Amino acid sequence: MIDTLHAENLTYTRGSRKLIDDLNVTLYPGEMVALIGPNGAGKSTLLRLLTGFLPADSGECRLGQQALTEWDRAKLAQRRAVMRQQNVMTFSQPAEDVVAMGRAPWPSLHSASIVQQVMAMTGCDELAKRDYRQLSGGEQQRVQLARVLSQLWQDDAPQGWLFLDEPTSALDLYWQQQTLRLLHKLTRQPRLSVCAVVHDLNLASLWADRILLLHQGKLVAQGTPQEVMTEDVLTRWYQADVQVTRNEENGRPHIQLRQ
Ligand SMILES: Nc1ncnc2c1ncn2[C@@H]1O[C@H](COP(=O)(O)OP(=O)(O)O)[C@@H](O)[C@H]1O
Ligand SMILES: [Mg+2]
């Protein structure tokens, strides 16, 4: 069983700007949550606060009964993994070693077979021996996804909290679909929860259970895709001229720009 994540009155200020402004949110076990919002809304900052990489100026994040700041770092690394937007490697390393880095919190526990398994799931097996730095942006993203899945692997599946910052931004159509299908399937188990910053509103609409819309450091809308992805809400917060229709197959909103 995994814990609920609560953030209360989170505020993060830099200079005179409140990048995150008195924000409250709860993330529930087994959910797939998409965090959306215009450029500079504070999505990456919020993800860093929710994962304990940045200390809030005020407010608190609790995972289960304990504040993130009180968690033992090694235990926390077994419970939650984070895929950042940029993952720069400074030295040459085969892709499989990058994935194996995910196993650091679990000394000796069947790491080789887990690494192999997640690389197969994420379509990385052909990249195993290649130098990570020479991979394309999309290939690197898949290797990073394999790394964070291997970090959370216990028994026969990933368990805990997975935070991803724009995990599909460099992926082609096929890999966008494969990646979101995989994450969605893994959250149905339901020992894995996913919170991902997703730029493409249609991907968020198709796969998220719940959408959080951030604007200038505040959560301005949250709910199911049907509740959040409306023309009124999107036009108001993105200032874009959009048309929202219903996907006939699944009833989910389909967002298009007007010409
Ligand atoms: N350390 C910092 N100091 C000052 N401004 C920052 C810092 N980090 C981010 N920002 C600014 O805060 C805003 C939110 O950034 P970010 O969370 O990266 O937005 P998003 O991921 O939604 O595009 C942006 O305007 C960014 O320029
Ligand atoms: Mg960002």
mmCIF file of N, CA and C in Angstrom, residues 118-244:
data_model
loop_
_atom_site.group_PDB
_atom_site.id
_atom_site.type_symbol
_atom_site.label_atom_id
_atom_site.label_comp_id
_atom_site.label_asym_id
_atom_site.label_seq_id
_atom_site.Cartn_x
_atom_site.Cartn_y
_atom_site.Cartn_z
ATOM 1 N N VAL A 118 12.962 -3.716 -17.188
ATOM 2 C CA VAL A 118 12.427 -2.374 -17.472
ATOM 3 C C VAL A 118 12.949 -1.848 -18.805
ATOM 4 N N MET A 119 14.146 -2.236 -19.192
ATOM 5 C CA MET A 119 14.643 -1.785 -20.498
ATOM 6 C C MET A 119 13.807 -2.391 -21.618
ATOM 7 N N ALA A 120 13.366 -3.617 -21.425
ATOM 8 C CA ALA A 120 12.500 -4.246 -22.428
ATOM 9 C C ALA A 120 11.141 -3.544 -22.461
ATOM 10 N N MET A 121 10.602 -3.237 -21.276
ATOM 11 C CA MET A 121 9.279 -2.592 -21.210
ATOM 12 C C MET A 121 9.260 -1.227 -21.868
ATOM 13 N N THR A 122 10.393 -0.532 -21.805
ATOM 14 C CA THR A 122 10.453 0.839 -22.312
ATOM 15 C C THR A 122 11.091 0.897 -23.702
ATOM 16 N N GLY A 123 11.323 -0.264 -24.277
ATOM 17 C CA GLY A 123 11.880 -0.322 -25.630
ATOM 18 C C GLY A 123 13.333 0.116 -25.688
ATOM 19 N N CYS A 124 14.062 -0.055 -24.593
ATOM 20 C CA CYS A 124 15.457 0.408 -24.534
ATOM 21 C C CYS A 124 16.456 -0.715 -24.730
ATOM 22 N N ASP A 125 16.003 -1.945 -24.912
ATOM 23 C CA ASP A 125 16.998 -3.036 -24.925
ATOM 24 C C ASP A 125 18.038 -2.891 -26.032
ATOM 25 N N GLU A 126 17.614 -2.328 -27.163
ATOM 26 C CA GLU A 126 18.594 -2.149 -28.248
ATOM 27 C C GLU A 126 19.601 -1.034 -27.949
ATOM 28 N N LEU A 127 19.290 -0.224 -26.962
ATOM 29 C CA LEU A 127 20.176 0.907 -26.641
ATOM 30 C C LEU A 127 21.173 0.550 -25.544
ATOM 31 N N ALA A 128 21.034 -0.649 -24.977
ATOM 32 C CA ALA A 128 21.743 -1.010 -23.743
ATOM 33 C C ALA A 128 23.234 -0.666 -23.748
ATOM 34 N N LYS A 129 23.924 -1.023 -24.834
ATOM 35 C CA LYS A 129 25.391 -0.850 -24.857
ATOM 36 C C LYS A 129 25.821 0.503 -25.425
ATOM 37 N N ARG A 130 24.869 1.287 -25.902
ATOM 38 C CA ARG A 130 25.235 2.571 -26.527
ATOM 39 C C ARG A 130 25.584 3.611 -25.475
ATOM 40 N N ASP A 131 26.469 4.545 -25.850
ATOM 41 C CA ASP A 131 26.833 5.640 -24.947
ATOM 42 C C ASP A 131 25.618 6.564 -24.790
ATOM 43 N N TYR A 132 25.202 6.750 -23.569
ATOM 44 C CA TYR A 132 24.014 7.564 -23.289
ATOM 45 C C TYR A 132 24.098 8.935 -23.954
ATOM 46 N N ARG A 133 25.297 9.538 -23.932
ATOM 47 C CA ARG A 133 25.419 10.914 -24.462
ATOM 48 C C ARG A 133 25.218 10.985 -25.968
ATOM 49 N N GLN A 134 25.376 9.837 -26.642
ATOM 50 C CA GLN A 134 25.207 9.854 -28.099
ATOM 51 C C GLN A 134 23.784 9.506 -28.534
ATOM 52 N N LEU A 135 22.922 9.244 -27.588
ATOM 53 C CA LEU A 135 21.537 8.915 -27.941
ATOM 54 C C LEU A 135 20.774 10.183 -28.306
ATOM 55 N N SER A 136 19.706 10.015 -29.082
ATOM 56 C CA SER A 136 18.859 11.160 -29.419
ATOM 57 C C SER A 136 18.094 11.569 -28.164
ATOM 58 N N GLY A 137 17.517 12.762 -28.204
ATOM 59 C CA GLY A 137 16.761 13.259 -27.049
ATOM 60 C C GLY A 137 15.653 12.294 -26.632
ATOM 61 N N GLY A 138 14.957 11.741 -27.606
ATOM 62 C CA GLY A 138 13.863 10.820 -27.310
ATOM 63 C C GLY A 138 14.375 9.518 -26.713
ATOM 64 N N GLU A 139 15.512 9.029 -27.253
ATOM 65 C CA GLU A 139 16.093 7.793 -26.703
ATOM 66 C C GLU A 139 16.562 8.027 -25.270
ATOM 67 N N GLN A 140 17.152 9.171 -25.032
ATOM 68 C CA GLN A 140 17.588 9.490 -23.658
ATOM 69 C C GLN A 140 16.390 9.533 -22.715
ATOM 70 N N GLN A 141 15.284 10.074 -23.199
ATOM 71 C CA GLN A 141 14.090 10.148 -22.352
ATOM 72 C C GLN A 141 13.600 8.744 -21.979
ATOM 73 N N ARG A 142 13.642 7.834 -22.943
ATOM 74 C CA ARG A 142 13.210 6.460 -22.644
ATOM 75 C C ARG A 142 14.140 5.780 -21.661
ATOM 76 N N VAL A 143 15.429 6.066 -21.786
ATOM 77 C CA VAL A 143 16.388 5.489 -20.826
ATOM 78 C C VAL A 143 16.127 6.056 -19.430
ATOM 79 N N GLN A 144 15.818 7.329 -19.343
ATOM 80 C CA GLN A 144 15.521 7.936 -18.033
ATOM 81 C C GLN A 144 14.239 7.352 -17.447
ATOM 82 N N LEU A 145 13.275 7.086 -18.304
ATOM 83 C CA LEU A 145 12.039 6.459 -17.805
ATOM 84 C C LEU A 145 12.359 5.067 -17.243
ATOM 85 N N ALA A 146 13.200 4.331 -17.963
ATOM 86 C CA ALA A 146 13.605 3.008 -17.474
ATOM 87 C C ALA A 146 14.328 3.155 -16.130
ATOM 88 N N ARG A 147 15.158 4.174 -15.995
ATOM 89 C CA ARG A 147 15.894 4.373 -14.735
ATOM 90 C C ARG A 147 14.932 4.576 -13.561
ATOM 91 N N VAL A 148 13.932 5.464 -13.733
ATOM 92 C CA VAL A 148 13.039 5.738 -12.602
ATOM 93 C C VAL A 148 12.107 4.555 -12.313
ATOM 94 N N LEU A 149 11.734 3.819 -13.357
ATOM 95 C CA LEU A 149 10.912 2.618 -13.098
ATOM 96 C C LEU A 149 11.728 1.574 -12.342
ATOM 97 N N SER A 150 13.001 1.445 -12.708
ATOM 98 C CA SER A 150 13.827 0.453 -12.009
ATOM 99 C C SER A 150 14.043 0.877 -10.555
ATOM 100 N N GLN A 151 14.065 2.184 -10.311
ATOM 101 C CA GLN A 151 14.232 2.670 -8.927
ATOM 102 C C GLN A 151 13.060 2.238 -8.034
ATOM 103 N N LEU A 152 11.867 2.175 -8.608
ATOM 104 C CA LEU A 152 10.690 1.862 -7.793
ATOM 105 C C LEU A 152 10.309 0.385 -7.840
ATOM 106 N N TRP A 153 11.120 -0.416 -8.547
ATOM 107 C CA TRP A 153 10.745 -1.818 -8.752
ATOM 108 C C TRP A 153 10.846 -2.631 -7.468
ATOM 109 N N GLN A 154 9.751 -3.301 -7.126
ATOM 110 C CA GLN A 154 9.755 -4.203 -5.970
ATOM 111 C C GLN A 154 8.943 -5.415 -6.363
ATOM 112 N N ASP A 155 9.428 -6.595 -6.034
ATOM 113 C CA ASP A 155 8.773 -7.837 -6.434
ATOM 114 C C ASP A 155 8.615 -7.857 -7.950
ATOM 115 N N ASP A 156 7.394 -7.631 -8.447
ATOM 116 C CA ASP A 156 7.242 -7.777 -9.893
ATOM 117 C C ASP A 156 6.704 -6.531 -10.580
ATOM 118 N N ALA A 157 6.741 -5.388 -9.889
ATOM 119 C CA ALA A 157 6.194 -4.166 -10.493
ATOM 120 C C ALA A 157 6.730 -2.936 -9.755
ATOM 121 N N PRO A 158 6.636 -1.765 -10.402
ATOM 122 C CA PRO A 158 7.042 -0.554 -9.684
ATOM 123 C C PRO A 158 5.993 -0.182 -8.636
ATOM 124 N N GLN A 159 6.465 0.279 -7.488
ATOM 125 C CA GLN A 159 5.560 0.654 -6.397
ATOM 126 C C GLN A 159 5.994 1.982 -5.819
ATOM 127 N N GLY A 160 5.018 2.833 -5.506
ATOM 128 C CA GLY A 160 5.348 4.103 -4.866
ATOM 129 C C GLY A 160 4.919 5.273 -5.730
ATOM 130 N N TRP A 161 5.698 6.351 -5.639
ATOM 131 C CA TRP A 161 5.363 7.589 -6.334
ATOM 132 C C TRP A 161 6.352 7.890 -7.428
ATOM 133 N N LEU A 162 5.818 8.102 -8.619
ATOM 134 C CA LEU A 162 6.676 8.453 -9.739
ATOM 135 C C LEU A 162 6.305 9.854 -10.218
ATOM 136 N N PHE A 163 7.295 10.751 -10.195
ATOM 137 C CA PHE A 163 7.108 12.128 -10.663
ATOM 138 C C PHE A 163 7.923 12.321 -11.936
ATOM 139 N N LEU A 164 7.273 12.885 -12.947
ATOM 140 C CA LEU A 164 7.923 13.023 -14.248
ATOM 141 C C LEU A 164 7.701 14.436 -14.774
ATOM 142 N N ASP A 165 8.774 15.075 -15.216
ATOM 143 C CA ASP A 165 8.628 16.425 -15.763
ATOM 144 C C ASP A 165 8.728 16.369 -17.281
ATOM 145 N N GLU A 166 7.594 16.476 -17.933
ATOM 146 C CA GLU A 166 7.498 16.404 -19.400
ATOM 147 C C GLU A 166 8.200 15.179 -19.977
ATOM 148 N N PRO A 167 7.762 13.979 -19.575
ATOM 149 C CA PRO A 167 8.466 12.755 -19.972
ATOM 150 C C PRO A 167 8.328 12.402 -21.443
ATOM 151 N N THR A 168 7.375 13.036 -22.142
ATOM 152 C CA THR A 168 7.173 12.666 -23.550
ATOM 153 C C THR A 168 7.572 13.786 -24.506
ATOM 154 N N SER A 169 8.227 14.833 -23.973
ATOM 155 C CA SER A 169 8.456 16.029 -24.801
ATOM 156 C C SER A 169 9.325 15.755 -26.028
ATOM 157 N N ALA A 170 10.214 14.746 -25.969
ATOM 158 C CA ALA A 170 11.084 14.476 -27.126
ATOM 159 C C ALA A 170 10.675 13.203 -27.865
ATOM 160 N N LEU A 171 9.547 12.618 -27.482
ATOM 161 C CA LEU A 171 9.162 11.329 -28.066
ATOM 162 C C LEU A 171 8.315 11.503 -29.324
ATOM 163 N N ASP A 172 8.489 10.566 -30.256
ATOM 164 C CA ASP A 172 7.641 10.582 -31.452
ATOM 165 C C ASP A 172 6.269 10.004 -31.089
ATOM 166 N N LEU A 173 5.355 10.041 -32.048
ATOM 167 C CA LEU A 173 3.975 9.626 -31.759
ATOM 168 C C LEU A 173 3.892 8.224 -31.166
ATOM 169 N N TYR A 174 4.648 7.294 -31.773
ATOM 170 C CA TYR A 174 4.602 5.905 -31.298
ATOM 171 C C TYR A 174 5.029 5.817 -29.842
ATOM 172 N N TRP A 175 6.138 6.498 -29.499
ATOM 173 C CA TRP A 175 6.650 6.384 -28.136
ATOM 174 C C TRP A 175 5.845 7.194 -27.141
ATOM 175 N N GLN A 176 5.195 8.269 -27.597
ATOM 176 C CA GLN A 176 4.273 8.981 -26.698
ATOM 177 C C GLN A 176 3.175 8.019 -26.254
ATOM 178 N N GLN A 177 2.617 7.318 -27.245
ATOM 179 C CA GLN A 177 1.520 6.394 -26.960
ATOM 180 C C GLN A 177 1.989 5.228 -26.094
ATOM 181 N N GLN A 178 3.125 4.631 -26.461
ATOM 182 C CA GLN A 178 3.635 3.495 -25.686
ATOM 183 C C GLN A 178 3.910 3.898 -24.239
ATOM 184 N N THR A 179 4.522 5.068 -24.075
ATOM 185 C CA THR A 179 4.914 5.510 -22.731
ATOM 186 C C THR A 179 3.691 5.786 -21.874
ATOM 187 N N LEU A 180 2.714 6.496 -22.418
ATOM 188 C CA LEU A 180 1.528 6.794 -21.609
ATOM 189 C C LEU A 180 0.678 5.560 -21.363
ATOM 190 N N ARG A 181 0.610 4.671 -22.344
ATOM 191 C CA ARG A 181 -0.090 3.403 -22.116
ATOM 192 C C ARG A 181 0.575 2.611 -20.990
ATOM 193 N N LEU A 182 1.901 2.580 -21.034
ATOM 194 C CA LEU A 182 2.643 1.832 -20.012
ATOM 195 C C LEU A 182 2.399 2.433 -18.624
ATOM 196 N N LEU A 183 2.549 3.749 -18.502
ATOM 197 C CA LEU A 183 2.352 4.389 -17.195
ATOM 198 C C LEU A 183 0.920 4.178 -16.710
ATOM 199 N N HIS A 184 -0.023 4.305 -17.632
ATOM 200 C CA HIS A 184 -1.424 4.107 -17.260
ATOM 201 C C HIS A 184 -1.649 2.682 -16.775
ATOM 202 N N LYS A 185 -1.122 1.728 -17.514
ATOM 203 C CA LYS A 185 -1.291 0.317 -17.135
ATOM 204 C C LYS A 185 -0.667 0.052 -15.760
ATOM 205 N N LEU A 186 0.517 0.617 -15.529
ATOM 206 C CA LEU A 186 1.201 0.367 -14.253
ATOM 207 C C LEU A 186 0.446 0.982 -13.072
ATOM 208 N N THR A 187 -0.254 2.092 -13.303
ATOM 209 C CA THR A 187 -1.016 2.692 -12.196
ATOM 210 C C THR A 187 -2.317 1.934 -11.926
ATOM 211 N N ARG A 188 -2.736 1.069 -12.844
ATOM 212 C CA ARG A 188 -3.964 0.295 -12.580
ATOM 213 C C ARG A 188 -3.689 -0.832 -11.604
ATOM 214 N N GLN A 189 -2.450 -1.050 -11.211
ATOM 215 C CA GLN A 189 -2.113 -2.272 -10.458
ATOM 216 C C GLN A 189 -2.576 -2.371 -9.006
ATOM 217 N N PRO A 190 -2.678 -1.414 -8.119
ATOM 218 C CA PRO A 190 -2.458 0.014 -8.178
ATOM 219 C C PRO A 190 -1.449 0.451 -7.126
ATOM 220 N N ARG A 191 -0.274 -0.140 -7.186
ATOM 221 C CA ARG A 191 0.720 0.226 -6.177
ATOM 222 C C ARG A 191 1.628 1.343 -6.668
ATOM 223 N N LEU A 192 1.355 1.831 -7.861
ATOM 224 C CA LEU A 192 2.133 2.943 -8.398
ATOM 225 C C LEU A 192 1.228 4.146 -8.619
ATOM 226 N N SER A 193 1.707 5.315 -8.221
ATOM 227 C CA SER A 193 1.013 6.573 -8.517
ATOM 228 C C SER A 193 1.927 7.410 -9.380
ATOM 229 N N VAL A 194 1.326 8.107 -10.332
ATOM 230 C CA VAL A 194 2.129 8.923 -11.246
ATOM 231 C C VAL A 194 1.635 10.359 -11.207
ATOM 232 N N CYS A 195 2.564 11.279 -11.112
ATOM 233 C CA CYS A 195 2.247 12.699 -11.276
ATOM 234 C C CYS A 195 3.203 13.241 -12.320
ATOM 235 N N ALA A 196 2.668 13.637 -13.470
ATOM 236 C CA ALA A 196 3.529 14.040 -14.586
ATOM 237 C C ALA A 196 3.144 15.416 -15.106
ATOM 238 N N VAL A 197 4.157 16.245 -15.319
ATOM 239 C CA VAL A 197 3.930 17.475 -16.063
ATOM 240 C C VAL A 197 3.777 17.067 -17.521
ATOM 241 N N VAL A 198 2.665 17.427 -18.119
ATOM 242 C CA VAL A 198 2.411 17.038 -19.507
ATOM 243 C C VAL A 198 2.074 18.302 -20.297
ATOM 244 N N HIS A 199 2.847 18.528 -21.340
ATOM 245 C CA HIS A 199 2.651 19.732 -22.121
ATOM 246 C C HIS A 199 1.530 19.572 -23.135
ATOM 247 N N ASP A 200 1.435 18.366 -23.689
ATOM 248 C CA ASP A 200 0.454 18.110 -24.733
ATOM 249 C C ASP A 200 -0.902 17.831 -24.076
ATOM 250 N N LEU A 201 -1.829 18.743 -24.250
ATOM 251 C CA LEU A 201 -3.115 18.643 -23.554
ATOM 252 C C LEU A 201 -3.900 17.406 -23.980
ATOM 253 N N ASN A 202 -3.730 16.985 -25.232
ATOM 254 C CA ASN A 202 -4.470 15.793 -25.667
ATOM 255 C C ASN A 202 -3.933 14.518 -25.019
ATOM 256 N N LEU A 203 -2.629 14.470 -24.790
ATOM 257 C CA LEU A 203 -2.077 13.306 -24.087
ATOM 258 C C LEU A 203 -2.608 13.289 -22.655
ATOM 259 N N ALA A 204 -2.607 14.449 -22.014
ATOM 260 C CA ALA A 204 -3.128 14.541 -20.642
ATOM 261 C C ALA A 204 -4.590 14.119 -20.619
ATOM 262 N N SER A 205 -5.345 14.602 -21.581
ATOM 263 C CA SER A 205 -6.772 14.318 -21.623
ATOM 264 C C SER A 205 -7.053 12.825 -21.799
ATOM 265 N N LEU A 206 -6.238 12.180 -22.641
ATOM 266 C CA LEU A 206 -6.482 10.759 -22.930
ATOM 267 C C LEU A 206 -6.132 9.844 -21.765
ATOM 268 N N TRP A 207 -5.077 10.186 -21.002
ATOM 269 C CA TRP A 207 -4.581 9.196 -20.042
ATOM 270 C C TRP A 207 -4.690 9.574 -18.569
ATOM 271 N N ALA A 208 -4.926 10.843 -18.265
ATOM 272 C CA ALA A 208 -4.927 11.210 -16.842
ATOM 273 C C ALA A 208 -6.258 10.860 -16.182
ATOM 274 N N ASP A 209 -6.188 10.441 -14.914
ATOM 275 C CA ASP A 209 -7.402 10.305 -14.106
ATOM 276 C C ASP A 209 -7.842 11.688 -13.643
ATOM 277 N N ARG A 210 -6.833 12.513 -13.363
ATOM 278 C CA ARG A 210 -7.131 13.829 -12.808
ATOM 279 C C ARG A 210 -6.125 14.823 -13.369
ATOM 280 N N ILE A 211 -6.603 16.032 -13.590
ATOM 281 C CA ILE A 211 -5.746 17.079 -14.158
ATOM 282 C C ILE A 211 -5.656 18.231 -13.168
ATOM 283 N N LEU A 212 -4.445 18.725 -12.989
ATOM 284 C CA LEU A 212 -4.244 19.919 -12.173
ATOM 285 C C LEU A 212 -3.746 21.016 -13.107
ATOM 286 N N LEU A 213 -4.418 22.145 -13.093
ATOM 287 C CA LEU A 213 -4.023 23.258 -13.966
ATOM 288 C C LEU A 213 -3.420 24.371 -13.109
ATOM 289 N N LEU A 214 -2.151 24.647 -13.398
ATOM 290 C CA LEU A 214 -1.409 25.636 -12.625
ATOM 291 C C LEU A 214 -1.269 26.923 -13.444
ATOM 292 N N HIS A 215 -1.445 28.056 -12.786
ATOM 293 C CA HIS A 215 -1.271 29.351 -13.442
ATOM 294 C C HIS A 215 -0.685 30.322 -12.430
ATOM 295 N N GLN A 216 0.464 30.911 -12.768
ATOM 296 C CA GLN A 216 1.153 31.845 -11.872
ATOM 297 C C GLN A 216 1.219 31.322 -10.444
ATOM 298 N N GLY A 217 1.626 30.062 -10.323
ATOM 299 C CA GLY A 217 1.882 29.485 -9.001
ATOM 300 C C GLY A 217 0.664 29.078 -8.212
ATOM 301 N N LYS A 218 -0.527 29.185 -8.838
ATOM 302 C CA LYS A 218 -1.748 28.780 -8.138
ATOM 303 C C LYS A 218 -2.446 27.682 -8.925
ATOM 304 N N LEU A 219 -3.079 26.772 -8.191
ATOM 305 C CA LEU A 219 -3.915 25.771 -8.865
ATOM 306 C C LEU A 219 -5.242 26.437 -9.173
ATOM 307 N N VAL A 220 -5.517 26.641 -10.451
ATOM 308 C CA VAL A 220 -6.724 27.375 -10.816
ATOM 309 C C VAL A 220 -7.860 26.455 -11.262
ATOM 310 N N ALA A 221 -7.540 25.196 -11.556
ATOM 311 C CA ALA A 221 -8.595 24.230 -11.895
ATOM 312 C C ALA A 221 -8.064 22.844 -11.619
ATOM 313 N N GLN A 222 -8.913 21.964 -11.155
ATOM 314 C CA GLN A 222 -8.538 20.560 -11.033
ATOM 315 C C GLN A 222 -9.774 19.695 -11.132
ATOM 316 N N GLY A 223 -9.580 18.499 -11.636
ATOM 317 C CA GLY A 223 -10.707 17.583 -11.802
ATOM 318 C C GLY A 223 -10.420 16.587 -12.906
ATOM 319 N N THR A 224 -11.461 15.908 -13.346
ATOM 320 C CA THR A 224 -11.298 14.948 -14.431
ATOM 321 C C THR A 224 -10.991 15.728 -15.716
ATOM 322 N N PRO A 225 -10.479 15.049 -16.742
ATOM 323 C CA PRO A 225 -10.262 15.743 -18.015
ATOM 324 C C PRO A 225 -11.536 16.438 -18.500
ATOM 325 N N GLN A 226 -12.696 15.786 -18.317
ATOM 326 C CA GLN A 226 -13.958 16.386 -18.782
ATOM 327 C C GLN A 226 -14.245 17.687 -18.032
ATOM 328 N N GLU A 227 -13.836 17.745 -16.762
ATOM 329 C CA GLU A 227 -14.104 18.949 -15.976
ATOM 330 C C GLU A 227 -13.140 20.096 -16.298
ATOM 331 N N VAL A 228 -11.885 19.736 -16.565
ATOM 332 C CA VAL A 228 -10.871 20.790 -16.729
ATOM 333 C C VAL A 228 -10.700 21.218 -18.185
ATOM 334 N N MET A 229 -10.792 20.249 -19.100
ATOM 335 C CA MET A 229 -10.509 20.557 -20.510
ATOM 336 C C MET A 229 -11.754 21.094 -21.203
ATOM 337 N N THR A 230 -12.160 22.290 -20.838
ATOM 338 C CA THR A 230 -13.279 22.917 -21.524
ATOM 339 C C THR A 230 -12.748 24.144 -22.258
ATOM 340 N N GLU A 231 -13.498 24.604 -23.255
ATOM 341 C CA GLU A 231 -13.036 25.784 -24.006
ATOM 342 C C GLU A 231 -12.884 26.973 -23.076
ATOM 343 N N ASP A 232 -13.843 27.147 -22.164
ATOM 344 C CA ASP A 232 -13.782 28.290 -21.246
ATOM 345 C C ASP A 232 -12.523 28.275 -20.402
ATOM 346 N N VAL A 233 -12.255 27.123 -19.779
ATOM 347 C CA VAL A 233 -11.107 27.029 -18.866
ATOM 348 C C VAL A 233 -9.802 27.217 -19.636
ATOM 349 N N LEU A 234 -9.660 26.529 -20.758
ATOM 350 C CA LEU A 234 -8.390 26.591 -21.489
ATOM 351 C C LEU A 234 -8.164 27.968 -22.106
ATOM 352 N N THR A 235 -9.224 28.570 -22.635
ATOM 353 C CA THR A 235 -9.077 29.896 -23.224
ATOM 354 C C THR A 235 -8.702 30.911 -22.142
ATOM 355 N N ARG A 236 -9.338 30.761 -20.987
ATOM 356 C CA ARG A 236 -9.065 31.711 -19.903
ATOM 357 C C ARG A 236 -7.623 31.634 -19.420
ATOM 358 N N TRP A 237 -7.106 30.410 -19.210
ATOM 359 C CA TRP A 237 -5.801 30.291 -18.546
ATOM 360 C C TRP A 237 -4.635 30.204 -19.515
ATOM 361 N N TYR A 238 -4.878 29.775 -20.754
ATOM 362 C CA TYR A 238 -3.795 29.735 -21.740
ATOM 363 C C TYR A 238 -3.848 30.921 -22.698
ATOM 364 N N GLN A 239 -4.973 31.642 -22.706
ATOM 365 C CA GLN A 239 -5.151 32.765 -23.629
ATOM 366 C C GLN A 239 -5.056 32.312 -25.077
ATOM 367 N N ALA A 240 -5.365 31.056 -25.343
ATOM 368 C CA ALA A 240 -5.307 30.564 -26.723
ATOM 369 C C ALA A 240 -6.735 30.339 -27.198
ATOM 370 N N ASP A 241 -6.881 30.411 -28.519
ATOM 371 C CA ASP A 241 -8.206 30.247 -29.111
ATOM 372 C C ASP A 241 -8.368 28.768 -29.461
ATOM 373 N N VAL A 242 -9.088 28.036 -28.633
ATOM 374 C CA VAL A 242 -9.158 26.584 -28.816
ATOM 375 C C VAL A 242 -10.590 26.093 -29.011
ATOM 376 N N GLN A 243 -10.655 24.931 -29.621
ATOM 377 C CA GLN A 243 -11.937 24.257 -29.786
ATOM 378 C C GLN A 243 -11.822 22.895 -29.099
ATOM 379 N N VAL A 244 -12.804 22.574 -28.272
ATOM 380 C CA VAL A 244 -12.779 21.291 -27.575
ATOM 381 C C VAL A 244 -13.964 20.460 -28.046
#
